[in-house]
CSV table of C-alpha atoms in Angstrom, one decimal:
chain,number,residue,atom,x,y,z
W,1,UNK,CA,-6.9,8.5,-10.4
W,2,UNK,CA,-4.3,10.4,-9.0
W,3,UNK,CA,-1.3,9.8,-6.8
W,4,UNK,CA,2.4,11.8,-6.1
W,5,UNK,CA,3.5,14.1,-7.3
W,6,UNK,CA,0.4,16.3,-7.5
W,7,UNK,CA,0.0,20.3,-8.5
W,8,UNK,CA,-2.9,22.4,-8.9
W,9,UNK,CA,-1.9,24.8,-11.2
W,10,UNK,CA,-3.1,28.2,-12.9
W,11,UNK,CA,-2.1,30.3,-15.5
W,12,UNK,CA,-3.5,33.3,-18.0
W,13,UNK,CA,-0.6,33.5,-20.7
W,14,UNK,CA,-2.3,33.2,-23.9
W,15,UNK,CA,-1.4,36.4,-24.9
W,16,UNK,CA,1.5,38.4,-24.4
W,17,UNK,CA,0.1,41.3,-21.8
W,18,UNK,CA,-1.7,38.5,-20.2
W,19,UNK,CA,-0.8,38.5,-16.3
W,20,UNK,CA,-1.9,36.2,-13.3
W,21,UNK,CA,-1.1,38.2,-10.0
W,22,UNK,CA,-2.2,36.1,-7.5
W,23,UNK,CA,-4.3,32.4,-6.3
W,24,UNK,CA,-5.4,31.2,-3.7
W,25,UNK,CA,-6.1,27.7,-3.4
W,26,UNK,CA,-8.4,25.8,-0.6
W,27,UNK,CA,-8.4,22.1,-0.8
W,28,UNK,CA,-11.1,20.0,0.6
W,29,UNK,CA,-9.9,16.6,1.3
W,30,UNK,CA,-12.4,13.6,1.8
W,31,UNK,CA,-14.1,10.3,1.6
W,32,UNK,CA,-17.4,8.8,0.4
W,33,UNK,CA,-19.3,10.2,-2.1
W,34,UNK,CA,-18.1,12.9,-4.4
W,35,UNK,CA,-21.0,15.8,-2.9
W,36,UNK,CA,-19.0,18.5,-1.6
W,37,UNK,CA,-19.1,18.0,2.2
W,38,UNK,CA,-19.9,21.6,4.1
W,39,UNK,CA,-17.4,23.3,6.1
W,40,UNK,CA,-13.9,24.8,6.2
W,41,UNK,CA,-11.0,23.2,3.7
W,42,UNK,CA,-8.9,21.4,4.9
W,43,UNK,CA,-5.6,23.8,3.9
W,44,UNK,CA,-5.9,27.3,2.6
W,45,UNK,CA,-2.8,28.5,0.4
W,46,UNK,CA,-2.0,31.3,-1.4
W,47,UNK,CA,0.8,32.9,-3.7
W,48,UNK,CA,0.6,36.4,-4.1
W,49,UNK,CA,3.4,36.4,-7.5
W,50,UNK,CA,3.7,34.2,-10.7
W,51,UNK,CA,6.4,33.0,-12.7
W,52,UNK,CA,5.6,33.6,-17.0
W,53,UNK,CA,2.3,34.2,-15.2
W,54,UNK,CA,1.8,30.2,-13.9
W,55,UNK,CA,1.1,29.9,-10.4
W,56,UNK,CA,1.5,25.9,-9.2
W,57,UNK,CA,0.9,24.8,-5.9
W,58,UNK,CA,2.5,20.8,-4.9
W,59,UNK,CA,0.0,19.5,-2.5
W,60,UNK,CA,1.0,15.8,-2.3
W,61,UNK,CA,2.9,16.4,0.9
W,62,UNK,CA,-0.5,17.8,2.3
W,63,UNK,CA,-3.0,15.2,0.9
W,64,UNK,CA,-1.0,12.4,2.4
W,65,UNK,CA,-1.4,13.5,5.9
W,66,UNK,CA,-5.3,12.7,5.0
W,67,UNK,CA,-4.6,8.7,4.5
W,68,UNK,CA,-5.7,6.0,6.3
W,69,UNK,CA,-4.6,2.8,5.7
W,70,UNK,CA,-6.0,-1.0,7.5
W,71,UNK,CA,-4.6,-4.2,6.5
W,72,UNK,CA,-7.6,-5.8,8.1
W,73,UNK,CA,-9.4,-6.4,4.6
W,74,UNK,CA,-7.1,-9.4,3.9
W,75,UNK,CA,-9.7,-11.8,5.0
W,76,UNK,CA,-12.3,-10.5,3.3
W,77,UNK,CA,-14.8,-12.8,1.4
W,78,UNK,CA,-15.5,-11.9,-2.5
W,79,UNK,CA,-15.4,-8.1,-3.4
W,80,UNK,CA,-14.7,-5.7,-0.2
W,81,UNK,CA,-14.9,-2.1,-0.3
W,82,UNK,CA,-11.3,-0.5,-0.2
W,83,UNK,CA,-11.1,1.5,4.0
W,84,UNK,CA,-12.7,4.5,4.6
W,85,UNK,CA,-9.3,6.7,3.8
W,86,UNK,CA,-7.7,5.0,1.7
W,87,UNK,CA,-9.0,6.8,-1.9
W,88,UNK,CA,-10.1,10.1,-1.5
W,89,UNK,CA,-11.5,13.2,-2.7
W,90,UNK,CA,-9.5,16.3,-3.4
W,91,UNK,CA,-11.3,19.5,-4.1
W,92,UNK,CA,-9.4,22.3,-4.9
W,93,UNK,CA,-11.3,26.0,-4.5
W,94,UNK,CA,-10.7,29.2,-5.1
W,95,UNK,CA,-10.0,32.9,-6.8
W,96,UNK,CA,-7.8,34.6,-8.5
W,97,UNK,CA,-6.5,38.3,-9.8
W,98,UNK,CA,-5.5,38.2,-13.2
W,99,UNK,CA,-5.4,40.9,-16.0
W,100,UNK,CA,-6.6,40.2,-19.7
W,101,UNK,CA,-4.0,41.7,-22.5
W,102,UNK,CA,-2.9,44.4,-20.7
W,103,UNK,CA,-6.7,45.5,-19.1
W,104,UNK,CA,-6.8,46.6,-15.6
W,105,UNK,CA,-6.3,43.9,-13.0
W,106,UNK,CA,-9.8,41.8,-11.6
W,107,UNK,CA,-10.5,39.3,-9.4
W,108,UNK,CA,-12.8,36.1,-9.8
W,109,UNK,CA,-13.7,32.4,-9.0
W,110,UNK,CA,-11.8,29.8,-10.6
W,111,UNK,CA,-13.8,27.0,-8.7
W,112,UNK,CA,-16.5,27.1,-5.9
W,113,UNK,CA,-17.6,23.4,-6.6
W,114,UNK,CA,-16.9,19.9,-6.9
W,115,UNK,CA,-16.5,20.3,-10.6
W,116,UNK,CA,-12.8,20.2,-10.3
W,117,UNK,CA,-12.3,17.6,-7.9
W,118,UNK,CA,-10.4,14.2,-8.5
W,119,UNK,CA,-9.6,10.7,-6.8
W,120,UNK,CA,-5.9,10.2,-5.2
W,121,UNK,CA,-4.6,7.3,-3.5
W,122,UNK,CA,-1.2,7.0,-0.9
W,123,UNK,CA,0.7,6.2,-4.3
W,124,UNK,CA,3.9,7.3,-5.8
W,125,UNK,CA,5.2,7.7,-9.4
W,126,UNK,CA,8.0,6.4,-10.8
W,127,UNK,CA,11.6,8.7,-11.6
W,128,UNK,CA,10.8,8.4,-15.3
W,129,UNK,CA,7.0,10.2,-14.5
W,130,UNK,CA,8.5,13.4,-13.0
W,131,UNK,CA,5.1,14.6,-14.7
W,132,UNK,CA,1.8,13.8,-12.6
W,133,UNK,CA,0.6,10.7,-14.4
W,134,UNK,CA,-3.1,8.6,-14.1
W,135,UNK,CA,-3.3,5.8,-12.9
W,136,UNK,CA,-5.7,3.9,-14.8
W,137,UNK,CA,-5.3,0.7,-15.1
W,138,UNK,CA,-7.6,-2.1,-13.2
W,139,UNK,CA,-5.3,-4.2,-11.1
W,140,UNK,CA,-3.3,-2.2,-8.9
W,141,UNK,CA,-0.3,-3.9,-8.2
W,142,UNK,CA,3.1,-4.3,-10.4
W,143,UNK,CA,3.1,-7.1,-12.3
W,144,UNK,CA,4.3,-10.3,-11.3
W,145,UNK,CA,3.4,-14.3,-10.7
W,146,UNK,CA,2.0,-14.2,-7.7
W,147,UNK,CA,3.2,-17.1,-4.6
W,148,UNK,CA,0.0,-18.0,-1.9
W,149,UNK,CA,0.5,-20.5,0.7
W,150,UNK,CA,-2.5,-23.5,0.5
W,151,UNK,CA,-4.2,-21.7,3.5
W,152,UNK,CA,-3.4,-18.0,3.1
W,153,UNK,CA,-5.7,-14.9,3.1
W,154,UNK,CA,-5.1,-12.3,0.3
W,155,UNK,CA,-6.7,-9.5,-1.4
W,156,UNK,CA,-5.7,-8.2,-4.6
W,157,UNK,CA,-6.8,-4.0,-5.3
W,158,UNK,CA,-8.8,-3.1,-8.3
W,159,UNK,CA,-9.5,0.2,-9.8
W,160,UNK,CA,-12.9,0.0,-10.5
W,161,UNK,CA,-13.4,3.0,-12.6
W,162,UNK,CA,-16.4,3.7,-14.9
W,163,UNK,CA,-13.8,3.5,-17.7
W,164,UNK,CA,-12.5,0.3,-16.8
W,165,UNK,CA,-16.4,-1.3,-16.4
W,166,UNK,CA,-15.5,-4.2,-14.3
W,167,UNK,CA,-18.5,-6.8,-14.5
W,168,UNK,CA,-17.1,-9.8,-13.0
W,169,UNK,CA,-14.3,-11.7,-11.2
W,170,UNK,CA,-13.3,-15.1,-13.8
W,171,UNK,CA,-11.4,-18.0,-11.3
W,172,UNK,CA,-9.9,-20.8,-13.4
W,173,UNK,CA,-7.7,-23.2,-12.2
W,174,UNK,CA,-4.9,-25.0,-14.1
W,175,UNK,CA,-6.8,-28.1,-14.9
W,176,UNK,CA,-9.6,-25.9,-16.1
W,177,UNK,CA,-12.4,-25.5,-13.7
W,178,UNK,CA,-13.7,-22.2,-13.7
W,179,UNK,CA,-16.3,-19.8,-12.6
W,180,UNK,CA,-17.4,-16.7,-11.4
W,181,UNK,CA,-16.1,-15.1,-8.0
W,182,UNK,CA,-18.9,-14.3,-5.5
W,183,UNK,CA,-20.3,-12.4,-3.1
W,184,UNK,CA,-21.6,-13.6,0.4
W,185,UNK,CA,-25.0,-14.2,-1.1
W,186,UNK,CA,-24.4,-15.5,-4.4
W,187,UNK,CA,-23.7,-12.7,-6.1
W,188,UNK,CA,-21.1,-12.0,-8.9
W,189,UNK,CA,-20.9,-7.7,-9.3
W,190,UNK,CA,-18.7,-5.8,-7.8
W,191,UNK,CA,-19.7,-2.8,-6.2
W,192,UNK,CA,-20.9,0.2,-7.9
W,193,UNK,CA,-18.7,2.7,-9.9
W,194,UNK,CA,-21.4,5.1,-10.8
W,195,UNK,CA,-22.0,5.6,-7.1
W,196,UNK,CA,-18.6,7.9,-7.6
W,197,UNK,CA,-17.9,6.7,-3.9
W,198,UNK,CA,-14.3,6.5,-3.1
W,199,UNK,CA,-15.4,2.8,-1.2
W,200,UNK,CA,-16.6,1.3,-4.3
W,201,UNK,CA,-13.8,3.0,-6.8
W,202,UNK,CA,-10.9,1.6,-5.0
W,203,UNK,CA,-11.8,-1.9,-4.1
W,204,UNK,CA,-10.2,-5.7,-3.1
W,205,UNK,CA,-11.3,-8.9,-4.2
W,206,UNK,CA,-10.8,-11.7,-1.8
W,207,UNK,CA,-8.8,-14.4,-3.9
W,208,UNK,CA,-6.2,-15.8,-1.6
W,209,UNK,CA,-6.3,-19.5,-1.5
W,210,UNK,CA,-8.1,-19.3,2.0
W,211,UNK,CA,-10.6,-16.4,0.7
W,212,UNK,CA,-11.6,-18.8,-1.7
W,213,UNK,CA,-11.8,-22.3,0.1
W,214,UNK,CA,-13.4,-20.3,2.9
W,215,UNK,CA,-16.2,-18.5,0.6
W,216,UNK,CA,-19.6,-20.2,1.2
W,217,UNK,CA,-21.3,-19.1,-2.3
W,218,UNK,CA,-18.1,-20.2,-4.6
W,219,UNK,CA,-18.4,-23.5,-6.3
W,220,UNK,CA,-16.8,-26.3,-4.5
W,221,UNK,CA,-14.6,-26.9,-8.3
W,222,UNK,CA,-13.3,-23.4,-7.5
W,223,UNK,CA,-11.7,-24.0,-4.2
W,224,UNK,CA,-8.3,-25.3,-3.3
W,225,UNK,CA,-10.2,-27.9,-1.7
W,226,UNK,CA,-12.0,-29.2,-4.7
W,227,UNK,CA,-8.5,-29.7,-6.8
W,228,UNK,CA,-6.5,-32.5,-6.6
W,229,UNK,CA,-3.9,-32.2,-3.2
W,230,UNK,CA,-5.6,-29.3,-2.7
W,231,UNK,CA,-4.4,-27.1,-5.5
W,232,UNK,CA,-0.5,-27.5,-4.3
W,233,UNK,CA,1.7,-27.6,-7.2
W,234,UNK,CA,-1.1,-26.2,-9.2
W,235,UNK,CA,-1.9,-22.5,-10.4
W,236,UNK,CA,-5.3,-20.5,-11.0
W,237,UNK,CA,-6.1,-17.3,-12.7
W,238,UNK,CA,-8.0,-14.5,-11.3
W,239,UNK,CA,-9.2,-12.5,-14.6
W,240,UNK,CA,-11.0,-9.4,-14.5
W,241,UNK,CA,-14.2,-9.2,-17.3
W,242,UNK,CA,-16.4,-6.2,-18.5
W,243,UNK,CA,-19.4,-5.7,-18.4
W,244,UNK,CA,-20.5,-7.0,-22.0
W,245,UNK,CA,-22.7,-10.0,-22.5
W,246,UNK,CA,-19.9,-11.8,-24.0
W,247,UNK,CA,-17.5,-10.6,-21.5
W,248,UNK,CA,-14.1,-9.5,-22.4
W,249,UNK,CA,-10.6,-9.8,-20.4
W,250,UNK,CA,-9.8,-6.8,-19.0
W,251,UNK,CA,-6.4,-8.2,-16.9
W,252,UNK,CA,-5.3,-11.3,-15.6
W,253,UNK,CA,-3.2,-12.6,-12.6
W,254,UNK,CA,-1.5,-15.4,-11.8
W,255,UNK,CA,-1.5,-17.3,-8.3
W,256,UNK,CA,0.7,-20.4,-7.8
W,257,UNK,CA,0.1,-22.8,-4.8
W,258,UNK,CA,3.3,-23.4,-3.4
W,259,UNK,CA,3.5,-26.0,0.2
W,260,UNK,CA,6.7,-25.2,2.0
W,261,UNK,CA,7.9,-28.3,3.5
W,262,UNK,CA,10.7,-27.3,5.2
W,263,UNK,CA,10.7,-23.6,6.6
W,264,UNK,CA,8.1,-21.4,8.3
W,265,UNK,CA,6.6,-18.8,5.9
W,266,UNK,CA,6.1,-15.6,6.6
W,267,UNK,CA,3.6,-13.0,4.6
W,268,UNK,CA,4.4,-9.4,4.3
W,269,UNK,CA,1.5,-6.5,4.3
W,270,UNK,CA,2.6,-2.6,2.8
W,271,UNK,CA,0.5,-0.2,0.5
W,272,UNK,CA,2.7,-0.2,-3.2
W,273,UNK,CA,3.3,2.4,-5.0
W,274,UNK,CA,-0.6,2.3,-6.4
W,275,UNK,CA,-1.3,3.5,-2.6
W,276,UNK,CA,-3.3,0.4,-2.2
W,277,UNK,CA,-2.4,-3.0,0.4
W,278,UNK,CA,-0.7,-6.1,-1.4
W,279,UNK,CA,1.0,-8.7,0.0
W,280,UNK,CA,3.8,-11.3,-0.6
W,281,UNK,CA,4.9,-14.3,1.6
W,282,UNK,CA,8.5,-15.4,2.3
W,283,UNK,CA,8.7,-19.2,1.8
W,284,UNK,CA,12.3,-19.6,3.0
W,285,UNK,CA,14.5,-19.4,6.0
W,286,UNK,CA,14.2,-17.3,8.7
W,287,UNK,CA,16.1,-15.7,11.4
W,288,UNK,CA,15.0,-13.7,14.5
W,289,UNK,CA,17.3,-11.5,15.6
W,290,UNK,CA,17.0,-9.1,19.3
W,291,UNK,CA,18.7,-5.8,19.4
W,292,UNK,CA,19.0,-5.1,23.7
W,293,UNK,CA,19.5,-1.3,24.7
W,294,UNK,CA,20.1,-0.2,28.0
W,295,UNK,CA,20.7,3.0,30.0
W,296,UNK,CA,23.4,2.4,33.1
W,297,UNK,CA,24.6,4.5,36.0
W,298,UNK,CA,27.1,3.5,39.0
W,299,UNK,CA,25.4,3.5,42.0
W,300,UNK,CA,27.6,3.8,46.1
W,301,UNK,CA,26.9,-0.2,47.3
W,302,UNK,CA,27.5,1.1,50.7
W,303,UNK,CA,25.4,2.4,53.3
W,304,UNK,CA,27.5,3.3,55.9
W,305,UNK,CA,30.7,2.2,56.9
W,306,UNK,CA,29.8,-0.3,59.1
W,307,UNK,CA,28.0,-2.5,57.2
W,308,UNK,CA,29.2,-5.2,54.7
W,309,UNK,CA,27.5,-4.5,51.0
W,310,UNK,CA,26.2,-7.3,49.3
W,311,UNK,CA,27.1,-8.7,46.3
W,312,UNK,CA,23.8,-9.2,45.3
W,313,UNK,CA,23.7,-5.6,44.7
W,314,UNK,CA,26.2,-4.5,41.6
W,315,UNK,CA,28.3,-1.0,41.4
W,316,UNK,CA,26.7,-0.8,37.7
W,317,UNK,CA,22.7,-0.8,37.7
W,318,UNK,CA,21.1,-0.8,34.4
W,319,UNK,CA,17.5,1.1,33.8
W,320,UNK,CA,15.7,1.5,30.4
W,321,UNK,CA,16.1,-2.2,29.2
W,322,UNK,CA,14.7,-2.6,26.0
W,323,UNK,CA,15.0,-5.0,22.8
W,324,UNK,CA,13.4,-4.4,19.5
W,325,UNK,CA,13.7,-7.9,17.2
W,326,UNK,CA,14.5,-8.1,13.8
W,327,UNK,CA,13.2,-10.5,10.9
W,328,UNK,CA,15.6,-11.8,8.5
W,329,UNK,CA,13.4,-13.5,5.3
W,330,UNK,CA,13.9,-14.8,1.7
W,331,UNK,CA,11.8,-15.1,-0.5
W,332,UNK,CA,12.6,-18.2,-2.3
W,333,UNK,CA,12.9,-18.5,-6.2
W,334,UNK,CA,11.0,-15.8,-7.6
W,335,UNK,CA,10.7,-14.4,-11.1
W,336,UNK,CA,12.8,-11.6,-12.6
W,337,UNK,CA,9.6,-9.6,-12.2
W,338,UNK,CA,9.8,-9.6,-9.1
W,339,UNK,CA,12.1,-6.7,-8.2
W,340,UNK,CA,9.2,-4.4,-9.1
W,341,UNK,CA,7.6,-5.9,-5.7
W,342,UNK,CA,10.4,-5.6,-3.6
W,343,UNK,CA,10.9,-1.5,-4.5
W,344,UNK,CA,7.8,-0.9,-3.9
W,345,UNK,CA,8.5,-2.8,-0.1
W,346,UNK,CA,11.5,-0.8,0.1
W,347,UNK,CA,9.3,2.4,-0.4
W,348,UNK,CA,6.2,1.9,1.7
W,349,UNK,CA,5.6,4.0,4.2
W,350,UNK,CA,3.5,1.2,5.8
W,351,UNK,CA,4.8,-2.4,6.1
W,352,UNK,CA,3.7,-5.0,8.5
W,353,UNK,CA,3.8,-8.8,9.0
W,354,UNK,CA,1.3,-11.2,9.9
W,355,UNK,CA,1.7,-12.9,13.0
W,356,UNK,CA,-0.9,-15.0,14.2
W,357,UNK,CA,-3.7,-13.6,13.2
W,358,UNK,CA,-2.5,-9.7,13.9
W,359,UNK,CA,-0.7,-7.4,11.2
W,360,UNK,CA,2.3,-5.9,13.3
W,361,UNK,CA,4.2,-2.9,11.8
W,362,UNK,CA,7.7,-3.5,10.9
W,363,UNK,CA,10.2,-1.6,8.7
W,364,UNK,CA,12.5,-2.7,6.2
W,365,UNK,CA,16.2,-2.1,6.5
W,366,UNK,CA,16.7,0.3,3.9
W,367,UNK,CA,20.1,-0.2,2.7
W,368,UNK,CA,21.5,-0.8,-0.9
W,369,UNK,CA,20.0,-4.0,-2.8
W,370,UNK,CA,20.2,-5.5,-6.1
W,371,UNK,CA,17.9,-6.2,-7.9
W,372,UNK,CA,18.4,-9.4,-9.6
W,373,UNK,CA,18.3,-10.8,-13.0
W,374,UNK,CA,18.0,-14.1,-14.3
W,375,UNK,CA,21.2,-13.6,-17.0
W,376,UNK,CA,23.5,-12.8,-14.2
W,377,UNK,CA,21.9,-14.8,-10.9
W,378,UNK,CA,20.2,-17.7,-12.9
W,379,UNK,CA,17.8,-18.4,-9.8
W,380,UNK,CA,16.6,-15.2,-8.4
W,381,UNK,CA,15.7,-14.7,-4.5
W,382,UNK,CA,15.7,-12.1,-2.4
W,383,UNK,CA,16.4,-11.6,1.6
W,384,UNK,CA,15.1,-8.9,3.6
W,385,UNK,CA,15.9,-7.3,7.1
W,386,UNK,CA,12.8,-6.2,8.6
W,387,UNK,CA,12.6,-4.6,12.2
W,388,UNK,CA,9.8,-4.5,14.6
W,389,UNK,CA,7.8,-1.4,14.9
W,390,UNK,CA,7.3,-1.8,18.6
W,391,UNK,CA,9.8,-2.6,21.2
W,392,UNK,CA,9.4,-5.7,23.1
W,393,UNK,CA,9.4,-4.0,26.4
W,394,UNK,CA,5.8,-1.4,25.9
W,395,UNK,CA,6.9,1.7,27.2
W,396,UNK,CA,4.5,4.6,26.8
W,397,UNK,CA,6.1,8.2,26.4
């Protein structure tokens, strides 16, 4: 699976009076299944000169216009397909005019089919992958311990690749009860990788602590519920398994139950750097903040010179009053592993926060941080500035 930077690249330089003169490149960009869907590409390109006869087109900056991205799934009950969107298809088409040691110049196909095309997701590599890189691993979210409220909804995003041949969803608590993750129904597969859909290769798995209590087909041992004060205090691991009869552990995350006594937590939404949602809640304190703007002009307060102006009615007149608030969280103590989690915050394009029961865009204040360590901070936490995407007063323009 794919995911920024991305090239599509040709070249015809295996020997020395090879030449590539031109490529033209037309991407088809899509969901569902992996058929070529009929119709005109999406983008057409082309590059009429080479350089050592390699042509390379960057087309991450076009596929991600193609996205779509709904933090709705959070609720979901056992294994969810990933939105229509958010994985995709990228096809890249098209011919070329090369010349063979030296022969006189001629033009063919380099693609006209589906054979070429690949799965990409809204993700981002990292400074030390200038290189495009695969993502292959199951679980796509940086590593960490993971902190869930008693009574919170979360999904966690699995690659479910052919390669990776997810089977099964293990949920064991600390004390040990354990068992298998289900579906609505009873049943314990996740959907179908060899349906090469981009719905069933990207996929979430409804293991928050209210996913689970809230899941009619899970054993009653395997909900928060069923655990001794309700699993507060207490952990539970979420373990992917193969297919094989004797299944084997293909990854494992940690959720903690943590009860926050004191403050009002707050959970966080954005698509990491794996281009798929995740979540994180802030246990600790937190501050609203408004910002007020206003536009102003001075106004004559009299209307002829006869009559006495009222004071009611001010020189100054404002128009155009606006606030947009701001959210100031921590995070309480968090592992070192965490600052993996925050960056990928910092760079999501698409951040919101739950409130009620609505996921409202904000954006985090993008200034300097540091990114802790437990040699030189001991107890690590982290506070974040996040502002409103919306102003409180709707104005349509």
């Amino acid at each position: 699976m794919a995911r920024s930077p991305q090239f599509i690249t040709g070249k015809n330089n295996a020997l020395a009076n090879d030449s590539l003169d031109s490529m033209t490149l037309q991407l088809k960009i899509y969901s569902g299944a992996k058929t070529l869907p009929v119709g005109t590409a999406n983008y057409s390109l082309e590059k009429t000169y080479s350089i050592n006869e390699v042509i390379n087109f960057e087309v991450s900056d076009l596929i991600r216009s193609e996205f779509y991205h709904d933090f709705s799934i959070w609720n979901d009950i056992g294994f969810v397909q990933s939105p229509q969107g958010e994985a995709l298809w990228v096809a890249p088409l098209g011919d070329y005019t090369y010349s063979n040691n030296g022969a006189a110049p001629d033009t063919g196909v380099w693609s006209s089919s589906n054979a070429l095309a690949y799965l990409t997701t809204d993700g981002w590599a990292t400074m030390t992958n200038i290189a495009p890189t695969a993502v292959s691993q199951a679980v796509l979210a940086t590593s960490r311990a993971r902190q869930v409220q008693p009574s919170a909804y979360e999904v966690l995003g699995i690659y479910n690749s052919a390669a990776n041949e997810l089977g099964s969803i293990r949920i064991t608590w600390e004390n040990g009860d354990t068992g298998l993750l289900t579906n609505a129904g009873g049943s314990t597969t996740p959907p179908s990788a060899a349906s090469n859909n981009t719905q069933n290769l990207v996929i979430y798995a409804g293991v928050g602590t209210a996913n689970l209590e809230n899941n009619p087909d899970l054993p009653a041992e395997l909900k928060p519920s069923g655990q001794a004060d309700n699993g507060i205090g207490s952990y539970y691991d979420v373990i992917l398994q193969d297919t094989d009869d004797s299944p084997t552990e293909i990854a494992r995350v940690r959720y903690y139950v943590v009860c926050e006594a004191k403050y009002t937590p707050y959970q966080i939404a954005f698509i990491n750097r794996f281009g798929v949602a995740d979540f994180i809640t802030f246990f600790k304190r937190s501050d609203e903040r408004g910002t007020f703007t206003q536009d102003s002009y001075q106004k004559s307060i009299y209307n002829d010179g006869f009559t006495t102006p009222s004071l009611e009615v001010g020189k100054y007149t404002s128009f155009n009053v606006n606030s947009r608030n701001t959210l100031i969280l921590n995070t309480g103590f968090v592992d070192q592993d965490y600052d993996e989690t925050i960056k990928d915050i910092l760079m999501s394009e698409y951040v919101a926060v739950l409130d009620g029961s609505n996921w409202v865009s904000v954006v985090p204040d993008r200034g300097s941080i540091e990114y802790q360590k437990h040699i030189n901070q001991k107890l690590i936490n982290y506070t974040m500035t996040f502002t409103y995407g919306f102003d409180e007063r709707s104005l349509v323009r």
